[in-house]
Amino acid sequence: MKARIPDSRRNFIGKVAGGIATTLATPGAVLGANERIRVGIIGPGDRGMQLVREAMSCENTEMVAFADIYTRRLEEAKRVAPNAKTYLDYRYLLEDKGVDAVLIATPQHLHCEHFTASIEAGKHVYQEKTMAFTVDHAKRMRAAYRKAAGKQVVQIGHQSCSSGQVIDALRFATPSKMGRITAIESHMYRNTPHGKPQWARPVYPDMTPENVLWKQFLGESPQREFDANRYANWRFFWDYSGGNVYENMCHQLSFWYKVLNLQIPKSATMVGGVYLWKDGREVPDTMSVAMEHPEEILFTWASGFGNNQLGSGENVLGTDGTILRSTHIQYVPQKVNLPNEKELAGETKTGKAAHMQNFLDCIRSGAETNCPFDVGFRVSVACRMAVESYRQGKTVHWDPVKEEIS
């Protein structure tokens, strides 16, 4: 039997959960150390459900609400949290006084809409990366965040910022060990079996206008007739996605933006193309990015989906030392300048679901999260600069006064 979109004003599928407390915390309030945090999610797709499982693995946390424009996602979510409420319209989730915090894992072009609405509703927010789709979106999100005046906790989903490697990197990245840092070389390569394109998602038979709120998916993007492939494979299309820059470069960039406090690049250049998967995707599968930062540090990133030999990693290059980061992190001195310095290996371990746990801990304590809004803002602008360079076929520049890309 085909699932249909409910017509009721509340617009939720399934039975309302019983036993949810009626005495509710003030939206945005700091919760006590032992108080249960009630979490909702907008966008429980593949990545969203990973976040749900992370949240459910943390103590004193309960998933109480799911919102998604596709009926199948809500039905799947109910299997994970049977007592949770489900909504097709996320605005009803935000009206729900039983939700303390919201996880946002929707397509990138919808982040601004969902983030600003969640902040205005007084919810704490875990915003998946990349935080903002465009510079305008980043500014609008910043305005909402500032208006909240710190009443809500915000965590941006660059989970490496909660990695134990941050502590090691801060220990290594000192003038006495590194000297003058001038470059960060980074890369991320993957491969898939022949005939299985990277990122390709199945188009299910029930992805129809009856089961997907198409206009809500389009948001501010150009209006068009329903297209199940564009919905299922939104990462392929510029209207909704920043491609691999927004999916993966952002993680490697955010780690070093946090550790070295790098500011928005002065310029960015990106080249590449769809060299491998000729399946209608618009975003490149092979690319190279170079970004010049005001600190006189050049960040480069190369990536492709046709070979995984190099994997993922970064090399921070200083006159007196090198930091090598991949699954492990280590410091290697430049013997030409530090002949007696020893190599150092990272020692700090990362706890399970560390980034999610940090978000929840900060809701209880009121402390700043490991990946605060400002880091997300800078990373978003840098990523947009790379995409604009590729699409315009030229080097682009950042005007820090006008806050514009030219």
Short mmCIF file of C-alpha atoms in Angstrom, two decimals:
data_model
loop_
_atom_site.label_atom_id
_atom_site.label_comp_id
_atom_site.label_asym_id
_atom_site.label_seq_id
_atom_site.Cartn_x
_atom_site.Cartn_y
_atom_site.Cartn_z
CA MET A 1 0.00 0.00 0.00
CA LYS A 2 1.38 3.39 -0.99
CA ALA A 3 2.14 5.71 1.91
CA ARG A 4 0.35 9.03 1.66
CA ILE A 5 0.98 12.43 3.12
CA PRO A 6 -1.34 13.12 6.05
CA ASP A 7 -3.72 16.07 5.76
CA SER A 8 -4.00 16.93 9.43
CA ARG A 9 -2.70 20.27 10.69
CA ARG A 10 -0.22 18.54 12.96
CA ASN A 11 1.04 16.65 9.93
CA PHE A 12 2.60 13.72 11.75
CA ILE A 13 2.62 10.03 11.00
CA GLY A 14 2.09 7.40 13.65
CA LYS A 15 0.88 7.71 17.18
CA VAL A 16 1.95 10.54 19.43
CA ALA A 17 4.41 9.20 21.94
CA GLY A 18 3.01 8.59 25.38
CA GLY A 19 4.71 9.46 28.60
CA ILE A 20 6.59 12.55 27.38
CA ALA A 21 7.04 14.97 30.26
CA THR A 22 4.74 17.96 30.37
CA THR A 23 7.05 20.05 32.55
CA LEU A 24 9.42 21.46 29.95
CA ALA A 25 12.71 23.30 30.04
CA THR A 26 12.72 26.88 28.80
CA PRO A 27 13.90 26.86 25.16
CA GLY A 28 17.62 27.48 25.04
CA ALA A 29 18.03 27.11 28.79
CA VAL A 30 21.11 25.48 30.29
CA LEU A 31 20.07 22.06 31.56
CA GLY A 32 21.28 20.43 34.75
CA ALA A 33 24.02 17.81 34.60
CA ASN A 34 21.54 15.00 35.17
CA GLU A 35 18.62 16.34 33.15
CA ARG A 36 17.50 14.37 30.11
CA ILE A 37 17.98 16.19 26.82
CA ARG A 38 15.15 15.65 24.36
CA VAL A 39 16.39 15.70 20.79
CA GLY A 40 14.67 16.08 17.44
CA ILE A 41 16.12 15.85 13.97
CA ILE A 42 15.33 17.56 10.68
CA GLY A 43 16.51 15.27 7.90
CA PRO A 44 16.89 11.68 9.16
CA GLY A 45 18.51 10.34 5.99
CA ASP A 46 21.72 8.32 5.84
CA ARG A 47 23.90 10.87 7.65
CA GLY A 48 21.04 12.04 9.82
CA MET A 49 20.44 8.55 11.20
CA GLN A 50 24.13 8.25 12.02
CA LEU A 51 23.71 11.35 14.17
CA VAL A 52 20.57 9.89 15.72
CA ARG A 53 22.44 6.75 16.76
CA GLU A 54 25.26 8.84 18.19
CA ALA A 55 22.80 10.89 20.22
CA MET A 56 21.01 7.79 21.45
CA SER A 57 24.33 6.31 22.59
CA CYS A 58 24.88 9.27 24.94
CA GLU A 59 23.52 9.10 28.48
CA ASN A 60 20.39 11.02 29.47
CA THR A 61 19.44 11.68 25.87
CA GLU A 62 16.17 10.77 24.17
CA MET A 63 15.13 11.05 20.53
CA VAL A 64 11.62 12.46 20.69
CA ALA A 65 10.90 13.81 17.19
CA PHE A 66 11.77 13.33 13.52
CA ALA A 67 10.94 15.64 10.62
CA ASP A 68 11.43 14.75 6.97
CA ILE A 69 9.69 15.59 3.71
CA TYR A 70 9.82 11.94 2.54
CA THR A 71 7.41 9.50 4.15
CA ARG A 72 9.80 6.54 3.87
CA ARG A 73 12.36 8.31 6.07
CA LEU A 74 9.82 8.80 8.82
CA GLU A 75 8.71 5.19 8.69
CA GLU A 76 12.35 4.06 8.93
CA ALA A 77 12.99 6.44 11.82
CA LYS A 78 10.07 4.99 13.79
CA ARG A 79 11.82 1.63 13.78
CA VAL A 80 14.77 3.20 15.60
CA ALA A 81 12.75 5.29 18.05
CA PRO A 82 9.19 3.88 18.14
CA ASN A 83 7.91 6.43 20.66
CA ALA A 84 9.14 9.48 18.79
CA LYS A 85 6.78 11.86 17.02
CA THR A 86 7.15 12.20 13.26
CA TYR A 87 6.45 15.28 11.16
CA LEU A 88 6.50 15.98 7.44
CA ASP A 89 6.67 19.72 8.12
CA TYR A 90 9.68 20.59 10.28
CA ARG A 91 7.94 23.70 11.61
CA TYR A 92 5.69 21.53 13.75
CA LEU A 93 8.75 19.89 15.26
CA LEU A 94 10.05 23.35 16.17
CA GLU A 95 6.71 24.20 17.79
CA ASP A 96 7.03 21.08 19.94
CA LYS A 97 7.89 22.23 23.47
CA GLY A 98 9.13 18.73 24.21
CA VAL A 99 12.19 19.24 21.97
CA ASP A 100 15.25 20.81 23.61
CA ALA A 101 17.76 20.38 20.81
CA VAL A 102 17.62 19.89 17.04
CA LEU A 103 19.99 18.01 14.76
CA ILE A 104 19.94 19.38 11.20
CA ALA A 105 21.11 16.99 8.48
CA THR A 106 19.26 18.23 5.41
CA PRO A 107 20.72 19.01 1.96
CA GLN A 108 23.14 21.92 2.02
CA HIS A 109 20.90 24.44 0.28
CA LEU A 110 18.35 24.08 3.12
CA HIS A 111 20.75 24.58 6.04
CA CYS A 112 20.08 28.30 6.33
CA GLU A 113 16.31 27.90 6.43
CA HIS A 114 16.37 25.14 9.01
CA PHE A 115 19.11 26.66 11.17
CA THR A 116 17.56 30.11 11.42
CA ALA A 117 14.11 28.67 12.14
CA SER A 118 15.52 26.39 14.84
CA ILE A 119 17.44 29.22 16.51
CA GLU A 120 14.39 31.48 16.39
CA ALA A 121 12.36 28.68 17.98
CA GLY A 122 14.78 28.66 20.90
CA LYS A 123 16.33 25.26 20.20
CA HIS A 124 19.93 24.22 20.72
CA VAL A 125 21.31 23.25 17.30
CA TYR A 126 23.72 20.66 15.94
CA GLN A 127 24.16 21.82 12.34
CA GLU A 128 25.68 19.35 9.91
CA LYS A 129 28.46 20.54 7.64
CA THR A 130 29.04 22.49 5.55
CA MET A 131 27.26 25.03 7.74
CA ALA A 132 26.17 27.52 5.06
CA PHE A 133 25.58 27.00 1.34
CA THR A 134 26.34 30.57 0.22
CA VAL A 135 27.85 33.71 1.70
CA ASP A 136 24.38 35.23 1.93
CA HIS A 137 23.16 32.18 3.83
CA ALA A 138 26.15 32.41 6.17
CA LYS A 139 25.33 36.05 6.94
CA ARG A 140 21.67 35.29 7.58
CA MET A 141 22.59 32.43 9.88
CA ARG A 142 25.02 34.70 11.70
CA ALA A 143 22.33 37.32 12.19
CA ALA A 144 20.00 34.75 13.75
CA TYR A 145 22.80 33.38 15.92
CA ARG A 146 23.80 36.83 17.16
CA LYS A 147 20.20 37.77 17.85
CA ALA A 148 19.95 34.75 20.13
CA ALA A 149 22.80 36.32 22.14
CA GLY A 150 24.30 33.03 23.23
CA LYS A 151 21.09 31.61 24.68
CA GLN A 152 21.37 28.52 22.50
CA VAL A 153 24.26 26.12 22.10
CA VAL A 154 25.43 25.62 18.50
CA GLN A 155 27.71 22.84 17.30
CA ILE A 156 28.78 22.67 13.65
CA GLY A 157 29.22 19.10 12.42
CA HIS A 158 32.95 19.10 11.72
CA GLN A 159 33.53 16.17 14.04
CA SER A 160 37.32 16.26 13.75
CA CYS A 161 37.19 19.36 15.96
CA SER A 162 36.34 17.00 18.83
CA SER A 163 39.10 14.59 17.92
CA GLY A 164 41.84 13.97 20.41
CA GLN A 165 44.16 14.91 17.56
CA VAL A 166 43.28 18.56 18.21
CA ILE A 167 45.07 18.38 21.57
CA ASP A 168 48.10 16.76 19.95
CA ALA A 169 48.11 19.28 17.09
CA LEU A 170 48.02 22.19 19.53
CA ARG A 171 50.98 20.64 21.33
CA PHE A 172 52.91 20.27 18.07
CA ALA A 173 51.94 23.53 16.32
CA THR A 174 54.11 25.87 18.39
CA PRO A 175 56.77 28.28 17.09
CA SER A 176 59.44 26.38 19.01
CA LYS A 177 58.61 23.15 17.17
CA MET A 178 57.31 24.36 13.81
CA GLY A 179 59.06 27.67 13.20
CA ARG A 180 57.24 29.57 10.46
CA ILE A 181 54.34 27.62 8.90
CA THR A 182 53.89 28.50 5.23
CA ALA A 183 51.81 25.68 3.75
CA ILE A 184 49.30 22.94 4.44
CA GLU A 185 49.17 20.22 1.80
CA SER A 186 46.04 18.06 2.04
CA HIS A 187 44.28 15.40 0.01
CA MET A 188 41.31 13.02 0.07
CA TYR A 189 41.00 10.16 -2.41
CA ARG A 190 38.44 7.37 -2.69
CA ASN A 191 37.52 4.57 -5.05
CA THR A 192 34.49 2.38 -5.65
CA PRO A 193 33.95 -0.85 -7.63
CA HIS A 194 33.33 -0.49 -11.35
CA GLY A 195 29.72 0.37 -12.04
CA LYS A 196 29.11 1.84 -8.58
CA PRO A 197 29.57 5.61 -8.83
CA GLN A 198 30.59 7.55 -5.73
CA TRP A 199 27.59 9.08 -3.92
CA ALA A 200 24.99 7.44 -6.18
CA ARG A 201 21.80 6.78 -4.23
CA PRO A 202 18.91 4.54 -5.28
CA VAL A 203 15.75 6.13 -6.65
CA TYR A 204 12.99 4.22 -4.88
CA PRO A 205 9.63 3.55 -6.57
CA ASP A 206 7.85 5.47 -3.80
CA MET A 207 9.84 8.66 -4.46
CA THR A 208 6.80 10.33 -5.97
CA PRO A 209 5.05 13.67 -5.53
CA GLU A 210 2.59 11.87 -3.23
CA ASN A 211 5.37 10.90 -0.82
CA VAL A 212 7.85 13.76 -1.13
CA LEU A 213 7.11 17.41 -0.31
CA TRP A 214 8.90 18.65 -3.42
CA LYS A 215 8.41 22.39 -2.94
CA GLN A 216 9.84 22.13 0.55
CA PHE A 217 12.86 20.34 -0.89
CA LEU A 218 13.44 23.04 -3.49
CA GLY A 219 13.34 25.81 -0.92
CA GLU A 220 14.98 28.91 -2.42
CA SER A 221 16.58 26.97 -5.30
CA PRO A 222 15.23 27.35 -8.85
CA GLN A 223 11.72 25.96 -9.16
CA ARG A 224 11.27 22.92 -11.39
CA GLU A 225 8.99 19.95 -11.89
CA PHE A 226 9.36 16.96 -9.60
CA ASP A 227 12.49 14.96 -10.33
CA ALA A 228 13.11 11.89 -8.19
CA ASN A 229 16.74 11.63 -9.28
CA ARG A 230 17.50 15.21 -8.26
CA TYR A 231 15.88 14.50 -4.91
CA ALA A 232 17.71 11.22 -4.27
CA ASN A 233 21.04 12.40 -5.68
CA TRP A 234 21.01 16.05 -4.68
CA ARG A 235 24.79 15.93 -4.05
CA PHE A 236 25.28 15.78 -7.84
CA PHE A 237 23.73 19.19 -8.53
CA TRP A 238 24.94 22.74 -7.91
CA ASP A 239 21.46 23.95 -6.94
CA TYR A 240 21.65 21.90 -3.75
CA SER A 241 25.28 20.90 -3.21
CA GLY A 242 28.82 22.22 -3.03
CA GLY A 243 30.17 18.86 -4.15
CA ASN A 244 33.17 17.23 -2.55
CA VAL A 245 34.48 20.56 -1.28
CA TYR A 246 31.41 20.77 0.96
CA GLU A 247 31.41 17.07 1.76
CA ASN A 248 35.06 16.45 2.59
CA MET A 249 37.45 19.37 2.14
CA CYS A 250 35.47 21.19 4.80
CA HIS A 251 36.47 18.60 7.42
CA GLN A 252 40.18 18.90 6.74
CA LEU A 253 39.95 22.68 6.55
CA SER A 254 37.96 22.98 9.78
CA PHE A 255 40.53 21.01 11.79
CA TRP A 256 43.31 23.45 10.95
CA TYR A 257 41.06 26.50 11.11
CA LYS A 258 40.44 25.49 14.71
CA VAL A 259 44.04 24.60 15.59
CA LEU A 260 45.73 27.52 13.81
CA ASN A 261 42.81 29.98 13.95
CA LEU A 262 43.11 30.68 10.23
CA GLN A 263 40.86 33.38 8.85
CA ILE A 264 38.89 33.47 5.58
CA PRO A 265 41.23 33.10 2.56
CA LYS A 266 42.29 36.13 0.55
CA SER A 267 41.93 34.14 -2.66
CA ALA A 268 40.93 30.71 -3.91
CA THR A 269 41.47 28.77 -7.12
CA MET A 270 39.85 25.45 -7.99
CA VAL A 271 40.26 23.36 -11.14
CA GLY A 272 39.11 19.90 -12.13
CA GLY A 273 36.13 18.29 -13.75
CA VAL A 274 33.86 15.30 -14.13
CA TYR A 275 36.57 12.99 -15.42
CA LEU A 276 35.24 9.65 -14.26
CA TRP A 277 31.50 9.38 -13.61
CA LYS A 278 29.59 10.58 -16.68
CA ASP A 279 26.23 10.02 -15.01
CA GLY A 280 24.71 13.48 -15.24
CA ARG A 281 26.38 14.89 -12.15
CA GLU A 282 27.41 18.53 -12.30
CA VAL A 283 29.90 18.60 -9.43
CA PRO A 284 33.45 17.43 -10.24
CA ASP A 285 34.80 14.04 -9.24
CA THR A 286 38.43 15.16 -9.61
CA MET A 287 39.69 18.51 -8.31
CA SER A 288 42.51 20.62 -6.95
CA VAL A 289 42.09 23.66 -4.68
CA ALA A 290 44.58 26.34 -3.61
CA MET A 291 43.68 28.97 -1.03
CA GLU A 292 45.92 31.82 0.11
CA HIS A 293 45.26 32.91 3.69
CA PRO A 294 45.97 36.32 5.25
CA GLU A 295 48.39 34.62 7.66
CA GLU A 296 50.54 33.87 4.58
CA ILE A 297 49.72 30.18 4.71
CA LEU A 298 48.83 28.36 1.50
CA PHE A 299 46.24 25.58 1.92
CA THR A 300 46.05 23.12 -0.96
CA TRP A 301 43.66 20.20 -1.34
CA ALA A 302 43.54 17.54 -4.05
CA SER A 303 40.77 14.98 -4.32
CA GLY A 304 39.33 12.37 -6.62
CA PHE A 305 37.05 9.35 -6.72
CA GLY A 306 39.13 7.10 -8.98
CA ASN A 307 41.90 5.80 -6.70
CA ASN A 308 42.21 5.37 -2.94
CA GLN A 309 45.93 4.67 -2.59
CA LEU A 310 46.72 8.03 -0.97
CA GLY A 311 43.65 8.05 1.24
CA SER A 312 43.11 11.18 3.30
CA GLY A 313 45.62 13.34 5.13
CA GLU A 314 47.29 16.67 5.72
CA ASN A 315 50.92 17.77 5.95
CA VAL A 316 51.57 21.03 7.79
CA LEU A 317 54.89 22.44 6.62
CA GLY A 318 56.99 24.69 8.85
CA THR A 319 60.59 25.82 8.62
CA ASP A 320 61.44 23.79 11.72
CA GLY A 321 59.01 20.89 11.58
CA THR A 322 56.20 18.99 9.88
CA ILE A 323 52.89 17.76 11.28
CA LEU A 324 51.57 14.67 9.52
CA ARG A 325 47.90 13.89 10.07
CA SER A 326 45.78 11.02 8.78
CA THR A 327 44.36 8.27 10.99
CA HIS A 328 47.22 9.19 13.34
CA ILE A 329 49.07 12.42 13.96
CA GLN A 330 52.79 12.96 14.44
CA TYR A 331 55.44 15.66 14.52
CA VAL A 332 58.68 15.34 12.55
CA PRO A 333 61.40 17.98 13.09
CA GLN A 334 63.36 19.58 10.28
CA LYS A 335 66.86 18.47 11.20
CA VAL A 336 68.37 21.31 9.19
CA ASN A 337 67.09 23.71 11.87
CA LEU A 338 66.38 21.47 14.88
CA PRO A 339 69.07 18.79 14.78
CA ASN A 340 68.42 17.61 18.34
CA GLU A 341 64.60 17.62 18.29
CA LYS A 342 62.83 14.26 18.47
CA GLU A 343 59.84 12.97 16.56
CA LEU A 344 56.60 12.94 18.53
CA ALA A 345 53.53 10.72 18.13
CA GLY A 346 50.01 11.75 19.03
CA GLU A 347 48.82 10.24 22.28
CA THR A 348 45.31 11.58 22.80
CA LYS A 349 42.41 9.22 22.08
CA THR A 350 38.96 10.21 20.86
CA GLY A 351 35.94 9.01 22.78
CA LYS A 352 32.93 7.38 21.18
CA ALA A 353 30.54 9.92 19.62
CA ALA A 354 32.84 12.65 20.97
CA HIS A 355 31.43 15.50 18.89
CA MET A 356 27.83 14.70 19.77
CA GLN A 357 28.75 14.22 23.42
CA ASN A 358 30.45 17.62 23.42
CA PHE A 359 27.29 19.21 22.03
CA LEU A 360 25.15 17.64 24.73
CA ASP A 361 27.66 18.46 27.47
CA CYS A 362 27.66 22.11 26.41
CA ILE A 363 23.86 22.23 26.55
CA ARG A 364 24.17 21.20 30.18
CA SER A 365 27.10 23.47 31.04
CA GLY A 366 26.63 26.47 28.76
CA ALA A 367 30.25 26.17 27.59
CA GLU A 368 31.33 26.86 24.01
CA THR A 369 31.28 23.83 21.73
CA ASN A 370 34.35 22.34 20.09
CA CYS A 371 33.23 23.59 16.68
CA PRO A 372 31.49 26.89 17.37
CA PHE A 373 29.59 29.03 14.91
CA ASP A 374 32.59 31.18 13.99
CA VAL A 375 34.61 28.21 12.75
CA GLY A 376 31.64 27.05 10.70
CA PHE A 377 31.25 30.54 9.21
CA ARG A 378 34.88 30.81 8.10
CA VAL A 379 34.90 27.29 6.65
CA SER A 380 31.64 27.93 4.79
CA VAL A 381 32.98 31.06 3.10
CA ALA A 382 36.24 29.34 2.17
CA CYS A 383 34.35 26.41 0.62
CA ARG A 384 32.05 28.73 -1.32
CA MET A 385 35.10 30.59 -2.64
CA ALA A 386 36.51 27.33 -4.02
CA VAL A 387 33.21 26.43 -5.68
CA GLU A 388 32.80 29.92 -7.18
CA SER A 389 36.34 29.73 -8.57
CA TYR A 390 35.58 26.42 -10.27
CA ARG A 391 32.24 27.53 -11.66
CA GLN A 392 33.49 30.92 -12.85
CA GLY A 393 36.75 29.54 -14.22
CA LYS A 394 38.94 32.07 -12.43
CA THR A 395 40.67 32.88 -9.16
CA VAL A 396 38.26 34.59 -6.76
CA HIS A 397 39.02 37.00 -3.92
CA TRP A 398 37.45 37.81 -0.56
CA ASP A 399 36.66 41.40 0.41
CA PRO A 400 36.73 41.38 4.23
CA VAL A 401 35.09 44.81 4.44
CA LYS A 402 32.14 44.17 2.13
CA GLU A 403 32.16 40.45 2.99
CA GLU A 404 31.80 39.54 -0.66
CA ILE A 405 33.46 37.20 -3.15
CA SER A 406 34.71 38.84 -6.33
#
